[in-house]
Amino acid sequence: MTSAITEGVRVSVLTQYQPEYSSPMQAHFVFTYRITIENHSEHTVQLLRRHWFIHDSNGTVREVEGEGVVGQQPVLEPGEVHEYVSGCNLRTSMGKMAGTYLMERIMDGKQFQVTIPEFMMITPYRLN
């Protein structure tokens, strides 16, 4: 698991290879990632947008931006946690992702970027 804290918001990531949805012979590798967002700040915050950079090990980089996460724009009170699972497909057996969330403090509307730490996606057989 990898984690980062920005302005009191902790983002942790855990990845898992999905062999049943992958097809290595067709250069199709599917990974899921579980994101845990913890609000350790004194303020209620809302996640507004996401911005990802997805890197295949062949040098291909994709950029993904959009509202919320998996169709939600969660509001987190101090001490609350939001967790979700999403997925990514790669053309290579290993790659990495990183990015940011655009968050907003509810009390004053201040917007700020929260770091999504870089994490690796590696098929288990590459680790042997």
PDB file of C-alpha atoms in Angstrom:
ATOM      1  CA  MET A   1       0.000   0.000   0.000  1.00  0.00           C
ATOM      2  CA  THR A   2       1.199   3.491  -0.792  1.00  0.00           C
ATOM      3  CA  SER A   3      -0.039   6.694   0.882  1.00  0.00           C
ATOM      4  CA  ALA A   4       0.304  10.483   0.772  1.00  0.00           C
ATOM      5  CA  ILE A   5      -1.119  13.293   2.937  1.00  0.00           C
ATOM      6  CA  THR A   6      -1.994  16.743   1.568  1.00  0.00           C
ATOM      7  CA  GLU A   7      -3.590  19.425   3.773  1.00  0.00           C
ATOM      8  CA  GLY A   8      -4.779  16.763   6.205  1.00  0.00           C
ATOM      9  CA  VAL A   9      -6.301  14.488   3.558  1.00  0.00           C
ATOM     10  CA  ARG A  10      -4.651  11.067   3.351  1.00  0.00           C
ATOM     11  CA  VAL A  11      -4.939   9.019   0.146  1.00  0.00           C
ATOM     12  CA  SER A  12      -3.901   5.351   0.237  1.00  0.00           C
ATOM     13  CA  VAL A  13      -3.842   2.935  -2.697  1.00  0.00           C
ATOM     14  CA  LEU A  14      -3.792  -0.858  -2.896  1.00  0.00           C
ATOM     15  CA  THR A  15      -3.636  -2.591  -6.307  1.00  0.00           C
ATOM     16  CA  GLN A  16      -4.506  -6.066  -7.533  1.00  0.00           C
ATOM     17  CA  TYR A  17      -3.954  -7.798 -10.878  1.00  0.00           C
ATOM     18  CA  GLN A  18      -7.106  -9.330 -12.403  1.00  0.00           C
ATOM     19  CA  PRO A  19      -5.995 -12.360 -14.455  1.00  0.00           C
ATOM     20  CA  GLU A  20      -9.569 -13.450 -15.227  1.00  0.00           C
ATOM     21  CA  TYR A  21     -10.183 -10.186 -17.138  1.00  0.00           C
ATOM     22  CA  SER A  22      -6.720  -9.994 -18.710  1.00  0.00           C
ATOM     23  CA  SER A  23      -5.410 -11.446 -21.944  1.00  0.00           C
ATOM     24  CA  PRO A  24      -1.596 -11.277 -22.011  1.00  0.00           C
ATOM     25  CA  MET A  25      -1.445 -12.743 -25.539  1.00  0.00           C
ATOM     26  CA  GLN A  26      -3.468  -9.709 -26.736  1.00  0.00           C
ATOM     27  CA  ALA A  27      -1.436  -7.264 -24.585  1.00  0.00           C
ATOM     28  CA  HIS A  28      -4.413  -6.590 -22.299  1.00  0.00           C
ATOM     29  CA  PHE A  29      -3.678  -6.431 -18.559  1.00  0.00           C
ATOM     30  CA  VAL A  30      -6.409  -5.421 -16.100  1.00  0.00           C
ATOM     31  CA  PHE A  31      -5.760  -4.113 -12.604  1.00  0.00           C
ATOM     32  CA  THR A  32      -8.072  -2.916  -9.869  1.00  0.00           C
ATOM     33  CA  TYR A  33      -7.099  -0.359  -7.264  1.00  0.00           C
ATOM     34  CA  ARG A  34      -8.721   0.386  -3.925  1.00  0.00           C
ATOM     35  CA  ILE A  35      -8.494   4.028  -2.881  1.00  0.00           C
ATOM     36  CA  THR A  36      -8.992   5.052   0.738  1.00  0.00           C
ATOM     37  CA  ILE A  37      -9.451   8.788   1.391  1.00  0.00           C
ATOM     38  CA  GLU A  38      -9.245   9.848   5.040  1.00  0.00           C
ATOM     39  CA  ASN A  39     -10.042  13.362   6.237  1.00  0.00           C
ATOM     40  CA  HIS A  40      -7.619  14.133   9.078  1.00  0.00           C
ATOM     41  CA  SER A  41      -8.172  17.892   8.746  1.00  0.00           C
ATOM     42  CA  GLU A  42     -10.394  20.102  10.900  1.00  0.00           C
ATOM     43  CA  HIS A  43     -12.637  20.933   7.939  1.00  0.00           C
ATOM     44  CA  THR A  44     -15.416  19.224   6.016  1.00  0.00           C
ATOM     45  CA  VAL A  45     -14.195  18.667   2.450  1.00  0.00           C
ATOM     46  CA  GLN A  46     -15.719  17.523  -0.814  1.00  0.00           C
ATOM     47  CA  LEU A  47     -13.969  15.710  -3.640  1.00  0.00           C
ATOM     48  CA  LEU A  48     -14.903  17.528  -6.863  1.00  0.00           C
ATOM     49  CA  ARG A  49     -12.631  16.174  -9.623  1.00  0.00           C
ATOM     50  CA  ARG A  50      -9.930  13.629 -10.410  1.00  0.00           C
ATOM     51  CA  HIS A  51      -6.892  13.926 -12.694  1.00  0.00           C
ATOM     52  CA  TRP A  52      -4.861  10.792 -13.488  1.00  0.00           C
ATOM     53  CA  PHE A  53      -1.689  10.006 -15.409  1.00  0.00           C
ATOM     54  CA  ILE A  54      -1.470   6.346 -16.466  1.00  0.00           C
ATOM     55  CA  HIS A  55       1.902   5.027 -17.670  1.00  0.00           C
ATOM     56  CA  ASP A  56       2.472   1.746 -19.505  1.00  0.00           C
ATOM     57  CA  SER A  57       6.032   0.393 -19.338  1.00  0.00           C
ATOM     58  CA  ASN A  58       6.359   0.894 -23.130  1.00  0.00           C
ATOM     59  CA  GLY A  59       6.364   4.677 -22.642  1.00  0.00           C
ATOM     60  CA  THR A  60       2.676   5.307 -23.413  1.00  0.00           C
ATOM     61  CA  VAL A  61       1.069   7.886 -21.118  1.00  0.00           C
ATOM     62  CA  ARG A  62      -2.671   8.494 -20.864  1.00  0.00           C
ATOM     63  CA  GLU A  63      -4.303  11.407 -19.056  1.00  0.00           C
ATOM     64  CA  VAL A  64      -7.778  11.075 -17.567  1.00  0.00           C
ATOM     65  CA  GLU A  65      -9.795  13.919 -16.024  1.00  0.00           C
ATOM     66  CA  GLY A  66     -13.344  14.073 -14.799  1.00  0.00           C
ATOM     67  CA  GLU A  67     -15.842  14.871 -12.108  1.00  0.00           C
ATOM     68  CA  GLY A  68     -15.746  12.931  -8.864  1.00  0.00           C
ATOM     69  CA  VAL A  69     -14.826   9.282  -8.495  1.00  0.00           C
ATOM     70  CA  VAL A  70     -16.929   6.351  -9.751  1.00  0.00           C
ATOM     71  CA  GLY A  71     -19.913   8.674 -10.190  1.00  0.00           C
ATOM     72  CA  GLN A  72     -19.656  10.282  -6.735  1.00  0.00           C
ATOM     73  CA  GLN A  73     -18.433  13.549  -5.275  1.00  0.00           C
ATOM     74  CA  PRO A  74     -18.121  12.450  -1.656  1.00  0.00           C
ATOM     75  CA  VAL A  75     -18.252  14.854   1.287  1.00  0.00           C
ATOM     76  CA  LEU A  76     -16.009  13.919   4.200  1.00  0.00           C
ATOM     77  CA  GLU A  77     -16.483  15.349   7.675  1.00  0.00           C
ATOM     78  CA  PRO A  78     -13.371  15.507   9.889  1.00  0.00           C
ATOM     79  CA  GLY A  79     -12.404  11.942  10.766  1.00  0.00           C
ATOM     80  CA  GLU A  80     -14.491  10.358   8.008  1.00  0.00           C
ATOM     81  CA  VAL A  81     -13.212   7.892   5.413  1.00  0.00           C
ATOM     82  CA  HIS A  82     -14.359   7.263   1.834  1.00  0.00           C
ATOM     83  CA  GLU A  83     -13.281   4.134  -0.005  1.00  0.00           C
ATOM     84  CA  TYR A  84     -13.875   3.016  -3.579  1.00  0.00           C
ATOM     85  CA  VAL A  85     -12.583   0.493  -6.077  1.00  0.00           C
ATOM     86  CA  SER A  86     -11.888   1.234  -9.716  1.00  0.00           C
ATOM     87  CA  GLY A  87      -9.869  -0.333 -12.489  1.00  0.00           C
ATOM     88  CA  CYS A  88      -7.345   0.291 -15.211  1.00  0.00           C
ATOM     89  CA  ASN A  89      -6.232  -1.632 -18.264  1.00  0.00           C
ATOM     90  CA  LEU A  90      -2.661  -1.556 -19.516  1.00  0.00           C
ATOM     91  CA  ARG A  91      -1.050  -2.723 -22.770  1.00  0.00           C
ATOM     92  CA  THR A  92       1.994  -3.969 -20.824  1.00  0.00           C
ATOM     93  CA  SER A  93       2.395  -6.279 -17.828  1.00  0.00           C
ATOM     94  CA  MET A  94       3.494  -3.407 -15.626  1.00  0.00           C
ATOM     95  CA  GLY A  95       2.799   0.284 -15.333  1.00  0.00           C
ATOM     96  CA  LYS A  96       2.051   3.037 -12.884  1.00  0.00           C
ATOM     97  CA  MET A  97      -0.528   5.675 -12.057  1.00  0.00           C
ATOM     98  CA  ALA A  98      -0.512   8.948 -10.117  1.00  0.00           C
ATOM     99  CA  GLY A  99      -2.596  12.076 -10.006  1.00  0.00           C
ATOM    100  CA  THR A 100      -4.573  14.554  -7.965  1.00  0.00           C
ATOM    101  CA  TYR A 101      -8.032  15.164  -6.578  1.00  0.00           C
ATOM    102  CA  LEU A 102      -9.517  18.644  -6.588  1.00  0.00           C
ATOM    103  CA  MET A 103     -11.055  19.118  -3.145  1.00  0.00           C
ATOM    104  CA  GLU A 104     -13.067  21.972  -1.664  1.00  0.00           C
ATOM    105  CA  ARG A 105     -13.453  23.060   1.937  1.00  0.00           C
ATOM    106  CA  ILE A 106     -17.183  23.401   2.537  1.00  0.00           C
ATOM    107  CA  MET A 107     -16.959  26.257   5.083  1.00  0.00           C
ATOM    108  CA  ASP A 108     -15.226  28.786   2.796  1.00  0.00           C
ATOM    109  CA  GLY A 109     -15.151  27.250  -0.684  1.00  0.00           C
ATOM    110  CA  LYS A 110     -11.337  27.101  -0.762  1.00  0.00           C
ATOM    111  CA  GLN A 111     -10.240  24.598  -3.406  1.00  0.00           C
ATOM    112  CA  PHE A 112      -6.997  22.649  -3.177  1.00  0.00           C
ATOM    113  CA  GLN A 113      -5.207  19.765  -4.883  1.00  0.00           C
ATOM    114  CA  VAL A 114      -4.679  16.499  -3.004  1.00  0.00           C
ATOM    115  CA  THR A 115      -1.901  14.208  -4.211  1.00  0.00           C
ATOM    116  CA  ILE A 116      -2.759  10.677  -5.285  1.00  0.00           C
ATOM    117  CA  PRO A 117       0.575   8.936  -4.685  1.00  0.00           C
ATOM    118  CA  GLU A 118       2.252   7.128  -7.535  1.00  0.00           C
ATOM    119  CA  PHE A 119       1.559   3.404  -7.424  1.00  0.00           C
ATOM    120  CA  MET A 120       2.775   0.474  -9.464  1.00  0.00           C
ATOM    121  CA  MET A 121       0.661  -2.131 -11.241  1.00  0.00           C
ATOM    122  CA  ILE A 122       2.694  -5.285 -11.870  1.00  0.00           C
ATOM    123  CA  THR A 123       1.529  -8.737 -12.873  1.00  0.00           C
ATOM    124  CA  PRO A 124       2.584 -11.287 -10.221  1.00  0.00           C
ATOM    125  CA  TYR A 125       4.730 -13.304 -12.645  1.00  0.00           C
ATOM    126  CA  ARG A 126       6.893 -10.204 -13.298  1.00  0.00           C
ATOM    127  CA  LEU A 127       7.910 -10.239  -9.615  1.00  0.00           C
ATOM    128  CA  ASN A 128       9.438 -13.731  -9.736  1.00  0.00           C
TER     129      ASN A 128
END
